[in-house]
Coordinates of C-alpha atoms (C1' of nucleotides) in Angstrom, one line a residue:
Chain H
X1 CA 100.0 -157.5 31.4
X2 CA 96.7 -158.6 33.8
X3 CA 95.5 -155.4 35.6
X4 CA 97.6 -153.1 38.0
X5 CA 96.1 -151.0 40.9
X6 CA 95.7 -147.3 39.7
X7 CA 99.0 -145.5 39.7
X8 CA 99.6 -143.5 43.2
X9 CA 97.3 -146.4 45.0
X10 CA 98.2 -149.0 47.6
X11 CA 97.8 -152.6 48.2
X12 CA 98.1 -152.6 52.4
X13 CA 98.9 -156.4 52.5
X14 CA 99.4 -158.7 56.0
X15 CA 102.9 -157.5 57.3
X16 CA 102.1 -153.7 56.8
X17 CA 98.2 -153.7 57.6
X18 CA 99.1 -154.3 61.3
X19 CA 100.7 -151.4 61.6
X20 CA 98.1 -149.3 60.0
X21 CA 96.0 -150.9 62.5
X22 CA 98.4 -150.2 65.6
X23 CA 97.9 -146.2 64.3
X24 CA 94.5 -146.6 64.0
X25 CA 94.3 -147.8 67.0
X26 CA 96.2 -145.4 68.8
X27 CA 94.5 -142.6 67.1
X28 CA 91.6 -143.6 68.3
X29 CA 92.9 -143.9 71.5
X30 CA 93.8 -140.3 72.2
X31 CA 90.3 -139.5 70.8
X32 CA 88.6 -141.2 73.3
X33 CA 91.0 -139.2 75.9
X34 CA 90.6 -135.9 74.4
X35 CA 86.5 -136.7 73.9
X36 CA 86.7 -136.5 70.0
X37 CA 83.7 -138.8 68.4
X38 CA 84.3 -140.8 65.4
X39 CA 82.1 -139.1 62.4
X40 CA 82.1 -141.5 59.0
X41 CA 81.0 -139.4 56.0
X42 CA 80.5 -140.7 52.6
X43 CA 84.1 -141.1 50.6
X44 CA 82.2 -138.9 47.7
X45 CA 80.5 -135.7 48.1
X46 CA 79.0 -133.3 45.4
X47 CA 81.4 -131.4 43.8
X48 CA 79.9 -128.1 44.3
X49 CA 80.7 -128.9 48.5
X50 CA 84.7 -129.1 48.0
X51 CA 84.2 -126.4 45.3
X52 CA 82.7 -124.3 48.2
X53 CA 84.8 -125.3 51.1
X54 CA 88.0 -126.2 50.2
X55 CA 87.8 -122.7 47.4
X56 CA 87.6 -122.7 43.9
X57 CA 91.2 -121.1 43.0
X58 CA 93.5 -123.8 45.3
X59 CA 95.2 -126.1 43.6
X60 CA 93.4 -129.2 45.2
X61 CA 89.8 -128.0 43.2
X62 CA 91.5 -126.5 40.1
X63 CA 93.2 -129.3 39.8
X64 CA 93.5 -132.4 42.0
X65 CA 90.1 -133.6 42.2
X66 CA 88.1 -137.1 41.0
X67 CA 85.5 -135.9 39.1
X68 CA 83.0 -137.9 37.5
X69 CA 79.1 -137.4 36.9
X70 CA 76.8 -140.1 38.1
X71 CA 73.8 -141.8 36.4
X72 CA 71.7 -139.2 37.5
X73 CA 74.3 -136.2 35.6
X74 CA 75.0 -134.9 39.0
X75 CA 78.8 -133.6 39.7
X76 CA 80.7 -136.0 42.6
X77 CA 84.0 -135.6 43.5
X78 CA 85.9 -138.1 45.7
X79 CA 86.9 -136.2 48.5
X80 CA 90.2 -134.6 48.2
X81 CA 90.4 -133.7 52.2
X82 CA 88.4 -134.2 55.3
X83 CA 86.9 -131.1 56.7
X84 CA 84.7 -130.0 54.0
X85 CA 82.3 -133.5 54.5
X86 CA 82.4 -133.4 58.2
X87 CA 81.2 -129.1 57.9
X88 CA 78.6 -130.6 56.0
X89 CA 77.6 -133.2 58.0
X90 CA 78.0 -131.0 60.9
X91 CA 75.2 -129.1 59.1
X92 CA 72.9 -131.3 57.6
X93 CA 72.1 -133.5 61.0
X94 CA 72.1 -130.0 62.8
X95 CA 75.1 -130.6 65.4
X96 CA 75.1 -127.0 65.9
X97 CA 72.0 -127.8 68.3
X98 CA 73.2 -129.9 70.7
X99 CA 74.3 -128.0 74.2
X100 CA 77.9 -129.3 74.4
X101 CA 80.3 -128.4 71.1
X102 CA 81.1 -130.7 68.5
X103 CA 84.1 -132.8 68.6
X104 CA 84.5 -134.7 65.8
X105 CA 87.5 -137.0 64.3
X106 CA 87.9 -139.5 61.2
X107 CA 90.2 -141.5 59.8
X108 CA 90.0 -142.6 56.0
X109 CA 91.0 -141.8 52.0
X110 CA 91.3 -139.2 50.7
X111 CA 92.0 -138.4 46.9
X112 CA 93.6 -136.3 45.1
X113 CA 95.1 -136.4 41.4
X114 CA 98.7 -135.6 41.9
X115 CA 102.0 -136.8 40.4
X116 CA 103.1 -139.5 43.1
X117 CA 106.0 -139.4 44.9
X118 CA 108.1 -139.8 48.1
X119 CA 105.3 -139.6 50.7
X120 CA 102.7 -138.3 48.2
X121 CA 99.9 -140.9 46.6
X122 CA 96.7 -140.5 44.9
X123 CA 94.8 -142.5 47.7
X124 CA 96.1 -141.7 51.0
X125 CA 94.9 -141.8 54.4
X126 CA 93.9 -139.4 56.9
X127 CA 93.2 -139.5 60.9
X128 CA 91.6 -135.4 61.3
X129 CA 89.5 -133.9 64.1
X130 CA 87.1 -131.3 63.9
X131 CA 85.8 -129.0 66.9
X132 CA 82.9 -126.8 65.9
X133 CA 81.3 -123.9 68.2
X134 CA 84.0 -122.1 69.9
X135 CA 86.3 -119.6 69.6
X136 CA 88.3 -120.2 72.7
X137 CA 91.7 -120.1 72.0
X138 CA 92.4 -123.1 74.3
X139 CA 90.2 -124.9 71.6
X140 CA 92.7 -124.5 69.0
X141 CA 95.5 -125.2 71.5
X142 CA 94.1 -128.6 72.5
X143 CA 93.5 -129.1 68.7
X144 CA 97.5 -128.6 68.2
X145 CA 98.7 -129.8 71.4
X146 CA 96.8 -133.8 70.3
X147 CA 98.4 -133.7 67.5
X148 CA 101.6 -133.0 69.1
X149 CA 100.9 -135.7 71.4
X150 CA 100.0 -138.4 68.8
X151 CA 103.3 -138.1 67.1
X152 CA 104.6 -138.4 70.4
X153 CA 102.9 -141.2 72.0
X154 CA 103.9 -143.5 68.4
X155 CA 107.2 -142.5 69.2
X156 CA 108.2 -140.0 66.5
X157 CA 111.4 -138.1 67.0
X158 CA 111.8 -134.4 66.1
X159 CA 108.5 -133.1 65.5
X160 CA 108.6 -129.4 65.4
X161 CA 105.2 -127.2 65.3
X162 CA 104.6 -124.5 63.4
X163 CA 102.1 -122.2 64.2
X164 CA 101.2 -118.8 62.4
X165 CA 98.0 -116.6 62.5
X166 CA 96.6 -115.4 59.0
X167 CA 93.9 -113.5 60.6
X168 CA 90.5 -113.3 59.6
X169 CA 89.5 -112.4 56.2
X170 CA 89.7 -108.3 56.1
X171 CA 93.3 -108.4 58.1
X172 CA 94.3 -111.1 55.4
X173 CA 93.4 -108.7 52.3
X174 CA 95.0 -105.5 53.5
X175 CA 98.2 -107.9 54.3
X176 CA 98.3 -109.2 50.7
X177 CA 97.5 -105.9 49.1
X178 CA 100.7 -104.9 51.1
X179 CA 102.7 -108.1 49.6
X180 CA 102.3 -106.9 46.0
X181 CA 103.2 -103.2 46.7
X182 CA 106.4 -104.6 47.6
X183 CA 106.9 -107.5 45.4
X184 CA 105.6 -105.3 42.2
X185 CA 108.9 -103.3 42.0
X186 CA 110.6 -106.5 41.9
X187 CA 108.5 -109.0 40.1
X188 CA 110.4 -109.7 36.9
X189 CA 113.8 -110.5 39.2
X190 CA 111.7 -113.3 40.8
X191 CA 111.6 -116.6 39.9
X192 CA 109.0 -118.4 37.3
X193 CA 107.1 -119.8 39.8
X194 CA 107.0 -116.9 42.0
X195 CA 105.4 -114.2 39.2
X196 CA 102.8 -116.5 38.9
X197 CA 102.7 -116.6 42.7
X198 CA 102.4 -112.9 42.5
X199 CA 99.0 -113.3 41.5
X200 CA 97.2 -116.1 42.6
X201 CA 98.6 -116.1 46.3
X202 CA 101.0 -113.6 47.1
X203 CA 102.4 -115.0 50.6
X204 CA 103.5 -118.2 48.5
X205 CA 106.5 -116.1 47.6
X206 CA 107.8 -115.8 51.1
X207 CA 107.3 -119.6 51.1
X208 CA 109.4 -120.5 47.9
X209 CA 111.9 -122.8 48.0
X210 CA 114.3 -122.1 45.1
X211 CA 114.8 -118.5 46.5
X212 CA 114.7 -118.2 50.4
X213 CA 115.8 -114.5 49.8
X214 CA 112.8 -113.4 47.8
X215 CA 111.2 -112.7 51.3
X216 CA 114.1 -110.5 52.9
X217 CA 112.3 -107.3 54.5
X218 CA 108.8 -108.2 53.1
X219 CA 106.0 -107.3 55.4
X220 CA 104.9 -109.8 57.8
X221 CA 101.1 -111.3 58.3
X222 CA 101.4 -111.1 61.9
X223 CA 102.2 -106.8 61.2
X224 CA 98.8 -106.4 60.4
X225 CA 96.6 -108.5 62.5
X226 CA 93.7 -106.8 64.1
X227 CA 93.3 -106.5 67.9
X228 CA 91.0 -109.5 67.8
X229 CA 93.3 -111.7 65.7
X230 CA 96.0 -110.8 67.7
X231 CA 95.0 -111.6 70.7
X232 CA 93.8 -114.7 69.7
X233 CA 97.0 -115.7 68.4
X234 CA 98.8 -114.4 71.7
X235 CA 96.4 -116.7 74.3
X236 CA 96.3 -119.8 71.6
X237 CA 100.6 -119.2 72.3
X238 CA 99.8 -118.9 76.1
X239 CA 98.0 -121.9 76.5
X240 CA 100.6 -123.9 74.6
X241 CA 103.3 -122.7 76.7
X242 CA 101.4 -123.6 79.7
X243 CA 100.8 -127.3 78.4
X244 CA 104.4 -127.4 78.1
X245 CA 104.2 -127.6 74.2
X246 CA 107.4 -126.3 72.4
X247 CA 106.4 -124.5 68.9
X248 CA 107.9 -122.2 67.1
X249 CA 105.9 -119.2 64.9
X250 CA 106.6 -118.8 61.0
X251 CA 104.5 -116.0 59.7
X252 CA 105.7 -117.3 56.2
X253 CA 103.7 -120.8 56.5
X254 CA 100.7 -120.8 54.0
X255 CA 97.9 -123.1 53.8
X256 CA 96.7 -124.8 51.1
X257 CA 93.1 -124.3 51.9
X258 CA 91.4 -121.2 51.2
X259 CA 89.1 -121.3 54.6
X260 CA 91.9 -121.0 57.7
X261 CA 91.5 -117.8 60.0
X262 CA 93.5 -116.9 63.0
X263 CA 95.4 -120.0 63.7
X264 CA 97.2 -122.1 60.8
X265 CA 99.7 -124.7 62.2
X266 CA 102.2 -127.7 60.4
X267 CA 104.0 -130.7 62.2
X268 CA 107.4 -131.0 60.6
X269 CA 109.7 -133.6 60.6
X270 CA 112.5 -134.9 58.1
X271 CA 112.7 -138.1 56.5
X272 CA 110.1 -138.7 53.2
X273 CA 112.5 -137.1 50.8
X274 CA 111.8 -133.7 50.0
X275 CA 108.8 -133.6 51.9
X276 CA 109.0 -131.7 55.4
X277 CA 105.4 -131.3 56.4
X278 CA 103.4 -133.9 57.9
X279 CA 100.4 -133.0 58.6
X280 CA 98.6 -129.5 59.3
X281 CA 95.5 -127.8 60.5
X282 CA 93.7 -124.7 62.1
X283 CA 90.9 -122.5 62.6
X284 CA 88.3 -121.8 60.0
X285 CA 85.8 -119.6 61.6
X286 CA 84.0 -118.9 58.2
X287 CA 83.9 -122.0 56.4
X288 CA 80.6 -123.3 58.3
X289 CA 78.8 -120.7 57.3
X290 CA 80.3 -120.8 53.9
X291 CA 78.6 -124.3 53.4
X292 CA 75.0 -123.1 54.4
X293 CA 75.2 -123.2 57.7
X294 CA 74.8 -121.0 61.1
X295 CA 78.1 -119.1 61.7
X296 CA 79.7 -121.6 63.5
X297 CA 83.5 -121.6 63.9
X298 CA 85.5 -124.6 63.7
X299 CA 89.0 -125.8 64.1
X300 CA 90.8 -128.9 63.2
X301 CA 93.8 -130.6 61.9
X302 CA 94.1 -133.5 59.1
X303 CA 97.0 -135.6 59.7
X304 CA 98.5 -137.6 56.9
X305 CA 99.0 -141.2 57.6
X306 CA 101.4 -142.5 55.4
X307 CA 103.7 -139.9 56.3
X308 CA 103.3 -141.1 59.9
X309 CA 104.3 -144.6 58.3
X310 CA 107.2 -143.1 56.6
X311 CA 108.7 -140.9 59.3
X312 CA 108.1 -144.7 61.7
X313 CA 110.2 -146.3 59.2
X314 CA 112.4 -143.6 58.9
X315 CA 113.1 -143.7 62.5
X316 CA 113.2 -147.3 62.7
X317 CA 110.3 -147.4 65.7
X318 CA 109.4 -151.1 66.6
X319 CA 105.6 -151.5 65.9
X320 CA 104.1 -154.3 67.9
X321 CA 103.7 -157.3 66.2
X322 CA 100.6 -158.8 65.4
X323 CA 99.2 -161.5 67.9
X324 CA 101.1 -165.1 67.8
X325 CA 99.5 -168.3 66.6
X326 CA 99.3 -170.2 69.7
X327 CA 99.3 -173.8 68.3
X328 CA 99.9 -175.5 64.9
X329 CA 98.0 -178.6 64.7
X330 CA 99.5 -181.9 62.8
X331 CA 97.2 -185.2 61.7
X332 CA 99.0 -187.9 61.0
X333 CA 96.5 -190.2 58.7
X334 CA 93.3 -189.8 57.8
X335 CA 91.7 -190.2 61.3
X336 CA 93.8 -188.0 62.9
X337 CA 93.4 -185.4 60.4
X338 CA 89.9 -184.9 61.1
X339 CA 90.3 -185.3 65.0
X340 CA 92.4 -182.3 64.3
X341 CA 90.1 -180.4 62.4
X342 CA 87.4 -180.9 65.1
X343 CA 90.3 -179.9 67.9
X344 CA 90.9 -177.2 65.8
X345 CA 87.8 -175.7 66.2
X346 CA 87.4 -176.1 69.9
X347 CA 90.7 -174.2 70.1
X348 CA 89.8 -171.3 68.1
X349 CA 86.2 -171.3 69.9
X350 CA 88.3 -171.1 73.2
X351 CA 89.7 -168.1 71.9
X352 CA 93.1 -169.2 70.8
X353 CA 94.9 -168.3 67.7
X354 CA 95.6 -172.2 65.8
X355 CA 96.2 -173.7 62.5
X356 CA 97.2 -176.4 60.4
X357 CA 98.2 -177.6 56.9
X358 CA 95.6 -177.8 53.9
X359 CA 98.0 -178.6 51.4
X360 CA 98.4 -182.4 52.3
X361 CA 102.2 -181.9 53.1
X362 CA 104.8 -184.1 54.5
X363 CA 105.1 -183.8 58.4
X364 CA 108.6 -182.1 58.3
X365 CA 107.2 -179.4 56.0
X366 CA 104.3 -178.6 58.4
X367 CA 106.6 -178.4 61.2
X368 CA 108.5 -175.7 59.1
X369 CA 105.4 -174.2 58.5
X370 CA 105.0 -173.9 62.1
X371 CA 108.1 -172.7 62.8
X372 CA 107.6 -170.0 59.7
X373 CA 104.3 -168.8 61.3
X374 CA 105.8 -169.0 65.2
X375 CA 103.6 -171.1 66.6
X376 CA 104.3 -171.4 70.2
X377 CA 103.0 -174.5 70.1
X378 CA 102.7 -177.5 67.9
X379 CA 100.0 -180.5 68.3
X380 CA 100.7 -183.3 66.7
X381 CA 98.4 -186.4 66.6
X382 CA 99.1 -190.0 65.4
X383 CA 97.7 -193.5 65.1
X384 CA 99.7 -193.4 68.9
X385 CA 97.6 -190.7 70.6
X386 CA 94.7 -191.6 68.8
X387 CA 94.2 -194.8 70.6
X388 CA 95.5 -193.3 73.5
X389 CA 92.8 -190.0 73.4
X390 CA 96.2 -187.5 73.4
X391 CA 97.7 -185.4 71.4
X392 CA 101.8 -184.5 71.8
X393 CA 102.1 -180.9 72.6
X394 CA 105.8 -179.5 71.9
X395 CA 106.9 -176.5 72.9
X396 CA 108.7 -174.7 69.9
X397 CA 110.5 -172.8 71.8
X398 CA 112.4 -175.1 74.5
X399 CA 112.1 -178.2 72.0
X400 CA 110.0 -179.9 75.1
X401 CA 107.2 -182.2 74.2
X402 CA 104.5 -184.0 76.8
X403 CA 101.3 -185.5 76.3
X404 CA 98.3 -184.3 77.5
X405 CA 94.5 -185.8 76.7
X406 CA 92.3 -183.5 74.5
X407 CA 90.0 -181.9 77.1
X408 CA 93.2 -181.0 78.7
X409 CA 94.5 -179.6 75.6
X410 CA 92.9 -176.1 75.6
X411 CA 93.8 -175.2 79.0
X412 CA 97.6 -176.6 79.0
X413 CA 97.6 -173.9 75.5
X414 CA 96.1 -171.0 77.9
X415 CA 98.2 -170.4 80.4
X416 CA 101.5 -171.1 79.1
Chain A
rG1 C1' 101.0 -130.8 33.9
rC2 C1' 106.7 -131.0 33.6
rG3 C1' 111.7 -133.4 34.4
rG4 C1' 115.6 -137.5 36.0
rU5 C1' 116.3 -142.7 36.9
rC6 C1' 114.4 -147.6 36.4
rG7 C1' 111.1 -152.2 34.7
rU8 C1' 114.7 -159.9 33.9
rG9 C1' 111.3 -166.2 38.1
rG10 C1' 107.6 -165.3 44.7
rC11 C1' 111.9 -161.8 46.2
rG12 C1' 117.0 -159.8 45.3
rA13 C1' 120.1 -159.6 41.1
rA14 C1' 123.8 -160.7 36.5
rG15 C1' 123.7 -160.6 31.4
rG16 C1' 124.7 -154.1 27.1
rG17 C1' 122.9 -157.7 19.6
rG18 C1' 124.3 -164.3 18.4
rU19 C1' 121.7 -169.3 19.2
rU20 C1' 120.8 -173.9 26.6
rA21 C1' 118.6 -166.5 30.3
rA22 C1' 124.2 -166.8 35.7
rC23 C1' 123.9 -166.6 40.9
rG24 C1' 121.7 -165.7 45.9
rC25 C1' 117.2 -166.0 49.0
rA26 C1' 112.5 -168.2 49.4
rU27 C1' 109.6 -172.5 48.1
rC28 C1' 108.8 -177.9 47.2
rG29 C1' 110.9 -182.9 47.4
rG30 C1' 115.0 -186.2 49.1
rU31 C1' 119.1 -187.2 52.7
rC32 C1' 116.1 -188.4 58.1
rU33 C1' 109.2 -194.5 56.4
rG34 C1' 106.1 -189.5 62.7
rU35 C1' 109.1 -183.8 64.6
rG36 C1' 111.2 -176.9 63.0
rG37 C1' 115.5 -173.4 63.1
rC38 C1' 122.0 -176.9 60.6
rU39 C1' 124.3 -179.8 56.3
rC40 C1' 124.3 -182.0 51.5
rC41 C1' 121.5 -183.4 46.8
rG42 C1' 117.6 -182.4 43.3
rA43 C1' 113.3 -179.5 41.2
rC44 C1' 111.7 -174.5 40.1
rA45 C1' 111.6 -168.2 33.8
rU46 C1' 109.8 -171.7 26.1
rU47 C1' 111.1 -166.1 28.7
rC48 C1' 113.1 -160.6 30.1
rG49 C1' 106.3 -154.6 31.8
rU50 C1' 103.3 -154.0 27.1
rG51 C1' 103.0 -152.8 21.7
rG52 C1' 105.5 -151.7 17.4
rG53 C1' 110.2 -151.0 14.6
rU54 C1' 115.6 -152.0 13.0
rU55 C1' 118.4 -156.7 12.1
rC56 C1' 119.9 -163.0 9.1
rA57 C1' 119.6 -162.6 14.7
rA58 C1' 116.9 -158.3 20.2
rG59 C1' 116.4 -158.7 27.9
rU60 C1' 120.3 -156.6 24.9
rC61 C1' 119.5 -151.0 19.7
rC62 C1' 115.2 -147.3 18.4
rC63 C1' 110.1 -145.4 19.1
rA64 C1' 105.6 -145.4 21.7
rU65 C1' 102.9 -146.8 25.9
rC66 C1' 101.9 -148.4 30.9
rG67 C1' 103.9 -148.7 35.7
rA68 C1' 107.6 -147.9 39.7
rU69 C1' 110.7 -144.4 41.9
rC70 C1' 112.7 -139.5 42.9
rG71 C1' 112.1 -134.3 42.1
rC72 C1' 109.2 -129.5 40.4
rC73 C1' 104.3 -127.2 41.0
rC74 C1' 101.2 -128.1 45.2
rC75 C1' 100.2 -130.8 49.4
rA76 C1' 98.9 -135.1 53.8

RNA sequence: GCGGUCGUGGCGAAGGGGUUAACGCAUCGGUCUGUGGCUCCGACAUUCGUGGGUUCAAGUCCCAUCGAUCGCCCCA
């Protein structure tokens, strides 16, 4: 067997890549509305900056992560998610000094060294902002509400939002000191996954799927937030309402990131199998700092494209199709043929889409291939038009055919 | 890391131990010596993911391995 891509990978081939284009495009679109500026990081980082940001005990670091050491024995990782390059970034050119905030988006792979499956690769996409130095609660709302709006604006049905506040880091602690007191009486009734759970991240109990009743009467995060937290959470809700964005809170949702505080939000939507989730984001007002910077806060969302893909197909949404050839050109005999390669080129210099055969075929089979490829047009040239300086123009479409000379040729291919 | 299902031409798909590997679509050629979307005719897998084993005989049975797919953990 001749080599295969790596398992969980991707070949985007002509068909599919113009509608990674189309959401690229879009994406970039609301950017540009919202004033988000495109930031390109490297695809690899040292280790020690996911280790750092994303936090050593999550899954994504323990676990998930392309590591290799370079020539030089240094540690790289190819980056699992988006935020912790752009934090550094943010840091390293100094960002925090400019008068007006930072807002940041990308969209690119990310990697991560998982079991594939529906809606899951090893090599998948992501379109993410990032909006460092504020705390305004309108900040995270416009964060949640463009997200909202990109699902929207492709045309995805039934996205719900999710929000929830997990506080700030001392709220957080007393909360999940409060989780084990009432989980330890009945640890060894819950399930496998869930003692371990106990553990490592208590609130990923009230999150289990096997058992929805594990949760019944436990504590809630939003209980113990501080004044602070809770205000923020109650103005972040404000200004959503006010935009006219429908969400709904679930103090259950947990994170897979270790830096979130205050706001944590998902976009949900059925249709890639099991998965529900779509994308996700919030507020991470320590992580700057946590990278070796000033305290900055930050808040941000990372969007997972192929689940957009999915949930589009899913749906069935028409993507615009990619742009029409606007002429097929046919030799016949060796004359003509290179008339048509010079025409050819003063068609596509013009600005219009054209092509021909390169395969030496028989006239009929380049009119199928025209037909295959939709040309709107095809221009066929023969010992006829050659000595007359035309070339037959036939409309695909109504079957029409006239002859026009070659300077008229570009023009007659223009406006119709 | 764990579990289910699957792996036959460019694509879809039959064949479940016996010697020439159905069929459909697509493609190419002819019918139509210079005109597409229709018809009819013809061509198109020394080979069944890979490696090993069982057998007189293996796409067909067994083992391993790789991959796809779905699910668990976790996540986008």
């Amino acid at each position: 067997m001749s080599i295969q891509k790596p398992k969980g990978t991707q070949d985007l081939l002509p068909g599919v890549v113009e509608k990674w284009q189309y959401i690229e495009e879009k994406a970039r679109d609301i950017c540009a509305r919202f004033n988000y500026k495109e930031i390109r990081s490297p695809i690899f980082e040292n280790t020690e900056l996911f280790q750092r940001g994303v936090g050593e005990t999550t899954d994504i670091v323990e676990k998930e992560m392309y590591t290799f050491l370079d020539k030089g024995d240094r540690s790289m990782s190819l980056r699992p998610e988006g935020t912790a390059g752009v934090v550094r970034a943010y840091v390293e050119n100094k960002l925090y000094g400019e008068p007006d905030i930072a807002k940041l988006y990308y969209i690119g792979p990310m990697f991560r060294y998982e079991q594939p499956q529906a809606g899951r690769y090893r090599q998948f996409h992501q379109f993410g902002i990032e909006a460092f130095g504020s705390t305004d609660p309108s900040l995270d709302a416009e964060v949640i509400a463009m997200g909202y709006l990109f699902y929207k604006e492709l045309g995805l049905q039934g996205v719900r939002v999710e929000i929830n506040s997990v506080g700030n880091p001392s709220c957080r602690s007393v909360y999940r000191e409060e989780l084990q007191k009432f989980f330890a009486p009945v640890k060894d009734q819950l399930c496998k996954d869930c003692q371990s759970r106990y553990d490592r991240n208590p609130m990923r109990i009230l999150d289990c799927k096997k058992d929805q009743a594990h949760g019944v009467g436990a504590p809630s995060i939003l209980d113990f937030l501080d004044e602070e937290c809770s205000t923020h959470f109650e103005k972040v809700q404000r200004h959503l309402t006010d935009m006219g964005i429908e969400y709904e809170i679930n103090p259950r949702m947990v994170r897979g990131l270790d830096y979130y505080t205050h706001t944590a939000f998902e976009y949900k939507c059925a249709g890639i199998g099991a998965i529900d989730t779509i994308s996700g984001g919030g507020r991470y007002n320590g992580l700057v700092e946590q990278i070796g910077g000033d305290d900055q806060p930050g808040v941000g969302f990372g969007l997972g494209l192929e689940r957009v893909l999915l949930v589009l197909e899913a749906q069935a949404v028409a993507i615009p199709a990619g742009r029409p050839l606007d002429a097929y050109m046919i030799g016949m005999g060796e004359q003509a043929e290179a008339e048509v390669a010079k025409l050819l080129f003063r068609l596509r210099a013009a600005g219009l889409t054209a092509e021909k055969d390169y395969q030496g075929r028989k006239m009929k089979a380049q009119m199928k291939s025209a037909d295959r490829m939709q040309a709107r047009f095809v221009a066929i040239i023969g010992d006829e038009e050659l000595a007359q300086g035309v070339i037959a123009l036939k409309n695909m479409a109504t079957g029409e055919q006239v002859k026009v000379t070659f300077e008229e040729m570009v023009t007659a291919l223009s406006d119709k």
